Amino acid sequence: MMKFLTGWLRPPKAEAAEPENEQQAEPEALPAPVSPEGVVDSRVCGFIDTVQSGWFQSDSGELLKGFPIAPADVVLDVGCGEGGATLFAARCGAHVIFSDTDADQVARLAANVANSPARGYQALVGDTNPLPLADGSVSRIVAMEMLEHVDDPAQVLAELVRVGQPGALYLLTVPDPVGEGLQKQLAPPSHFQKPNHIHVFERDAFAALVTGAGLEIEQRHASGFFWSIWMCLYWADYWADKSGADSAEGATRDNIKPPHSPLLNEWASTWYQLISLPEGARIKQVLDSVMPKSQAIIARKPHRR
């Protein structure tokens, strides 16, 4: 997904500031999910679904609705992965700091950020405990799908609270327990061992973790029914290919690579047709609430502690 996401988040060239026609004036248009061969790309379909869920709102500068990013912000993205959140913040003109344990991935992301309108950036390689940042130095903190991987989520969250300014906003996401319950019945045991998911957060426990760190919850959000089903189908393919043997090694996300199977492509096609219907958004919202892939919390560090 990062290849097209990087292009979509890349700033328009300076000479395009005065568009010649209406089509050029809409650089935010989402990519087409259908290939010339008529195959719906799961990654693009999933990204369109994500935008419909309130993520990557370029017009308003919100990474998720309720989490605005402005040029004056210093944004920290821990466990940045391929860097979707970092690139969005960079395009908003913020100073971005991003970290991951994968040095090659951090280097690739740094090259992309260097060509963005970010007013500055800092690339860090390593885990989040501790961070080489001063107390109260960051105004926006993003930790997406990383707390489930760390040994001590409470300690990591305490470190994130330390570097946040008074009044800083936090965007924290972890897999939802409903989706994780499905995965435990379908995925190989390695999916719930290091370096994959070693914690499953019940919704109340996740909220308690956040408030226990001293943050005030402002908003909760859940989405990703499309990906919950997609992963179930992915494991069906996995077992068929492996003839029942658990031979998965390393991080699951590193093993999921295109081209995807016809089963996954057909699901992406079905979902894209659904969310394109007039009633699609309402149906998607209901399904997202029943079986989300991820749960998100937007929280704020109090001005006085």
Coordinates of C-alpha atoms in Angstrom, one line a residue:
M1 CA 0.0 0.0 0.0
M2 CA 2.9 2.4 0.7
K3 CA 3.9 2.8 -3.0
F4 CA 0.6 4.5 -4.0
L5 CA 0.2 6.1 -0.6
T6 CA 3.6 7.8 -0.9
G7 CA 2.5 9.1 -4.3
W8 CA -0.9 10.3 -3.0
L9 CA 0.7 12.1 -0.1
R10 CA 3.5 13.6 -2.1
P11 CA 3.1 17.4 -2.4
P12 CA 2.2 18.7 -5.9
K13 CA 5.1 20.2 -7.8
A14 CA 5.5 23.9 -7.6
E15 CA 4.6 24.5 -11.2
A16 CA 1.3 22.8 -10.6
A17 CA 0.2 25.5 -8.2
E18 CA -1.9 27.1 -10.9
P19 CA -3.8 24.1 -12.4
E20 CA -4.8 24.3 -16.0
N21 CA -8.1 22.4 -15.5
E22 CA -10.4 21.1 -12.9
Q23 CA -8.9 17.6 -12.9
Q24 CA -5.5 18.9 -12.0
A25 CA -7.1 21.0 -9.2
E26 CA -8.0 17.8 -7.3
P27 CA -4.7 16.2 -6.2
E28 CA -6.5 14.5 -3.3
A29 CA -8.4 12.1 -5.6
L30 CA -8.2 8.6 -4.3
P31 CA -6.4 6.0 -6.5
A32 CA -8.5 3.7 -8.7
P33 CA -8.6 0.2 -7.1
V34 CA -9.1 -1.7 -10.4
S35 CA -6.1 -2.8 -12.4
P36 CA -6.1 -2.8 -16.2
E37 CA -6.7 -6.6 -15.9
G38 CA -9.9 -5.9 -13.9
V39 CA -8.5 -7.1 -10.6
V40 CA -9.4 -5.0 -7.5
D41 CA -6.2 -4.3 -5.5
S42 CA -6.8 -5.2 -1.8
R43 CA -4.3 -2.5 -0.7
V44 CA -6.0 0.3 -2.6
C45 CA -9.5 -0.9 -1.7
G46 CA -8.4 -1.1 2.0
F47 CA -7.0 2.4 1.8
I48 CA -10.3 3.8 0.3
D49 CA -12.1 2.0 3.1
T50 CA -9.8 3.6 5.6
V51 CA -10.4 7.1 4.3
Q52 CA -14.1 6.5 4.4
S53 CA -13.7 5.6 8.1
G54 CA -12.3 9.1 8.8
W55 CA -8.5 8.5 8.4
F56 CA -6.2 10.6 6.2
Q57 CA -8.5 13.6 5.8
S58 CA -6.2 15.8 3.7
D59 CA -8.8 18.6 3.3
S60 CA -9.0 19.2 7.0
G61 CA -5.4 18.1 7.9
E62 CA -6.7 15.4 10.3
L63 CA -4.9 12.0 10.4
L64 CA -8.1 10.8 12.0
K65 CA -11.1 13.0 12.5
G66 CA -10.5 14.7 15.8
F67 CA -6.7 14.5 15.4
P68 CA -5.6 17.6 13.5
I69 CA -2.0 18.3 12.5
A70 CA -0.7 21.8 11.7
P71 CA 2.6 23.1 10.5
A72 CA 3.4 24.3 14.0
D73 CA 3.1 20.8 15.4
V74 CA 6.0 18.5 16.3
V75 CA 4.7 15.0 15.5
L76 CA 6.2 11.8 16.9
D77 CA 5.3 8.5 15.1
V78 CA 6.6 5.5 17.1
G79 CA 6.7 2.1 15.4
C80 CA 6.2 4.0 12.2
G81 CA 6.5 1.0 9.9
E82 CA 6.2 2.1 6.3
G83 CA 5.2 5.6 7.5
G84 CA 1.7 6.4 6.4
A85 CA 1.1 8.6 9.5
T86 CA 4.5 10.2 9.2
L87 CA 4.0 11.1 5.5
F88 CA 0.6 12.6 6.2
A89 CA 2.1 14.8 9.0
A90 CA 4.9 15.7 6.7
R91 CA 2.5 16.8 4.0
C92 CA 0.8 19.0 6.6
G93 CA 4.1 20.8 7.0
A94 CA 4.8 19.7 10.6
H95 CA 8.2 18.8 12.1
V96 CA 8.1 15.0 12.1
I97 CA 10.0 12.5 14.3
F98 CA 9.6 8.8 13.4
S99 CA 11.1 5.7 14.9
D100 CA 11.2 2.0 14.2
T101 CA 13.4 -1.0 15.0
D102 CA 13.8 -1.7 11.2
A103 CA 16.7 0.5 10.1
D104 CA 16.1 -0.1 6.4
Q105 CA 12.5 0.9 6.7
V106 CA 13.4 4.1 8.6
A107 CA 16.0 5.0 5.9
R108 CA 13.4 4.5 3.1
L109 CA 10.9 6.7 5.0
A110 CA 13.5 9.4 5.6
A111 CA 14.2 9.6 1.9
N112 CA 10.5 10.2 1.3
V113 CA 10.2 12.7 4.1
A114 CA 13.2 14.6 2.8
N115 CA 11.2 15.4 -0.4
S116 CA 8.1 16.5 1.5
P117 CA 7.0 19.9 2.8
A118 CA 7.8 18.9 6.4
R119 CA 9.5 21.8 8.1
G120 CA 12.0 19.4 9.6
Y121 CA 12.4 15.8 10.5
Q122 CA 14.3 13.3 12.8
A123 CA 14.7 9.6 12.0
L124 CA 15.3 7.3 14.9
V125 CA 16.2 3.6 14.9
G126 CA 15.4 1.6 18.0
D127 CA 12.6 0.8 20.3
T128 CA 10.6 3.3 22.2
N129 CA 12.0 2.8 25.7
P130 CA 13.6 5.2 26.1
L131 CA 13.3 7.9 23.5
P132 CA 16.2 10.3 22.9
L133 CA 13.8 13.3 23.3
A134 CA 13.4 16.0 25.9
D135 CA 10.5 16.1 28.3
G136 CA 7.5 17.9 26.9
S137 CA 9.0 18.4 23.4
V138 CA 6.2 16.9 21.2
S139 CA 2.7 18.2 20.5
R140 CA 1.3 15.2 18.6
I141 CA 2.1 11.6 19.4
V142 CA 1.1 8.6 17.2
A143 CA 1.4 5.0 18.2
M144 CA -0.5 2.9 15.7
E145 CA -0.6 -0.9 16.0
M146 CA 2.6 -1.1 18.0
L147 CA 1.7 -1.5 21.7
E148 CA 0.6 -5.1 21.1
H149 CA 4.2 -5.9 20.1
V150 CA 6.1 -4.5 23.1
D151 CA 7.0 -6.3 26.4
D152 CA 5.6 -3.6 28.7
P153 CA 2.9 -1.4 27.1
A154 CA 2.5 0.6 30.2
Q155 CA 6.2 1.6 30.3
V156 CA 6.2 2.5 26.7
L157 CA 3.1 4.6 27.1
A158 CA 4.7 6.3 30.1
E159 CA 7.6 7.3 27.9
L160 CA 5.2 8.7 25.3
V161 CA 3.5 10.8 28.0
R162 CA 6.9 12.0 29.2
V163 CA 7.8 13.5 25.8
G164 CA 4.4 15.1 25.2
Q165 CA 3.8 18.8 25.9
P166 CA 1.0 19.8 28.3
G167 CA -2.1 19.7 26.1
A168 CA -0.5 17.3 23.6
L169 CA -2.8 15.0 21.6
Y170 CA -2.3 11.3 21.4
L171 CA -3.5 8.9 18.7
L172 CA -3.2 5.3 19.9
T173 CA -4.4 2.2 18.1
V174 CA -4.3 -1.5 18.8
P175 CA -6.1 -4.5 17.2
D176 CA -9.6 -4.9 18.4
P177 CA -10.2 -8.0 20.6
V178 CA -13.1 -9.3 18.4
G179 CA -10.8 -9.5 15.4
E180 CA -8.0 -10.9 17.5
G181 CA -10.3 -13.6 18.8
L182 CA -10.9 -14.7 15.2
Q183 CA -7.2 -14.6 14.4
K184 CA -6.4 -16.9 17.4
Q185 CA -8.7 -19.5 16.0
L186 CA -7.3 -19.3 12.4
A187 CA -3.8 -18.0 12.5
P188 CA -0.7 -20.1 13.2
P189 CA 0.7 -19.8 16.8
S190 CA 3.6 -17.7 15.6
H191 CA 1.1 -14.8 14.9
F192 CA 0.8 -14.4 18.7
Q193 CA 4.5 -14.7 19.5
K194 CA 7.3 -12.3 19.1
P195 CA 7.8 -10.3 16.9
N196 CA 4.0 -10.3 16.3
H197 CA 1.1 -9.8 18.7
I198 CA 2.0 -10.7 22.3
H199 CA -0.8 -8.7 23.9
V200 CA -4.6 -8.6 23.2
F201 CA -6.3 -5.5 24.6
E202 CA -9.9 -5.8 25.7
R203 CA -11.6 -2.4 25.0
D204 CA -12.0 -1.5 28.7
A205 CA -8.4 -2.6 29.5
F206 CA -7.1 -0.4 26.6
A207 CA -9.0 2.6 27.9
A208 CA -7.7 1.9 31.4
L209 CA -4.1 1.7 30.1
V210 CA -4.5 5.1 28.6
T211 CA -6.1 6.8 31.6
G212 CA -3.7 5.1 33.9
A213 CA -0.9 6.8 32.1
G214 CA -2.4 10.1 33.0
L215 CA -4.1 10.9 29.7
E216 CA -7.7 12.1 29.2
I217 CA -9.7 10.2 26.6
E218 CA -11.4 12.5 24.1
Q219 CA -12.6 10.1 21.5
R220 CA -12.9 6.4 20.7
H221 CA -13.1 4.9 17.2
A222 CA -13.3 1.5 15.7
S223 CA -13.0 0.4 12.0
G224 CA -11.7 -2.2 9.7
F225 CA -14.3 -4.9 9.1
F226 CA -12.9 -5.3 5.6
W227 CA -9.4 -6.2 7.0
S228 CA -10.9 -8.5 9.6
I229 CA -12.4 -10.7 6.9
W230 CA -9.5 -10.2 4.6
M231 CA -7.1 -11.7 7.3
C232 CA -9.5 -14.7 7.8
L233 CA -9.3 -15.4 4.1
Y234 CA -5.5 -14.8 4.1
W235 CA -5.1 -17.6 6.8
A236 CA -7.3 -19.9 4.7
D237 CA -4.9 -19.5 1.8
Y238 CA -1.9 -19.8 4.2
W239 CA -3.0 -23.2 5.5
A240 CA -3.8 -24.4 2.0
D241 CA -0.3 -23.5 0.8
K242 CA 1.4 -24.8 3.8
S243 CA -0.6 -28.1 4.0
G244 CA -1.4 -27.5 7.6
A245 CA 2.2 -26.8 8.8
D246 CA 3.0 -23.7 10.8
S247 CA 6.1 -22.5 9.0
A248 CA 5.6 -18.8 9.4
E249 CA 8.7 -16.9 10.4
G250 CA 9.3 -13.3 11.4
A251 CA 6.7 -10.5 11.4
T252 CA 3.4 -11.4 9.8
R253 CA 3.2 -8.1 8.0
D254 CA 6.5 -8.8 6.2
N255 CA 5.1 -12.1 4.9
I256 CA 1.9 -10.5 3.4
K257 CA 3.0 -9.5 -0.1
P258 CA 1.2 -9.1 -3.4
P259 CA 0.2 -10.6 -5.8
H260 CA -2.7 -11.8 -3.7
S261 CA -4.8 -14.9 -4.3
P262 CA -8.0 -14.9 -6.3
L263 CA -9.9 -15.5 -3.0
L264 CA -8.5 -12.2 -1.5
N265 CA -9.0 -10.3 -4.8
E266 CA -12.7 -11.5 -4.9
W267 CA -13.3 -10.3 -1.4
A268 CA -11.7 -6.9 -2.2
S269 CA -14.0 -6.7 -5.3
T270 CA -17.1 -7.5 -3.3
W271 CA -16.2 -5.0 -0.6
Y272 CA -15.4 -2.2 -3.1
Q273 CA -18.8 -2.8 -4.8
L274 CA -20.5 -2.6 -1.4
I275 CA -18.9 0.7 -0.2
S276 CA -19.6 2.2 -3.6
L277 CA -23.4 1.8 -3.2
P278 CA -25.6 4.6 -2.0
E279 CA -26.3 2.7 1.3
G280 CA -22.7 1.4 1.4
A281 CA -21.5 3.8 4.0
R282 CA -24.2 3.0 6.5
I283 CA -23.7 -0.8 6.0
K284 CA -20.0 -0.4 6.4
Q285 CA -20.4 1.6 9.6
V286 CA -22.6 -1.2 11.1
L287 CA -20.2 -3.9 10.1
D288 CA -17.2 -1.9 11.4
S289 CA -18.9 -1.6 14.8
V290 CA -19.5 -5.3 15.0
M291 CA -16.1 -6.7 13.9
P292 CA -13.5 -4.0 13.7
K293 CA -9.9 -4.7 12.9
S294 CA -8.6 -1.9 15.1
Q295 CA -9.6 0.2 18.0
A296 CA -8.4 3.8 18.3
I297 CA -8.3 6.3 21.2
I298 CA -7.6 10.0 20.8
A299 CA -6.4 11.3 24.2
R300 CA -4.9 14.5 25.6
K301 CA -2.2 15.2 28.1
P302 CA -3.6 17.5 30.8
H303 CA -2.1 20.9 31.0
R304 CA -1.6 20.3 34.7
R305 CA -0.7 17.0 36.3

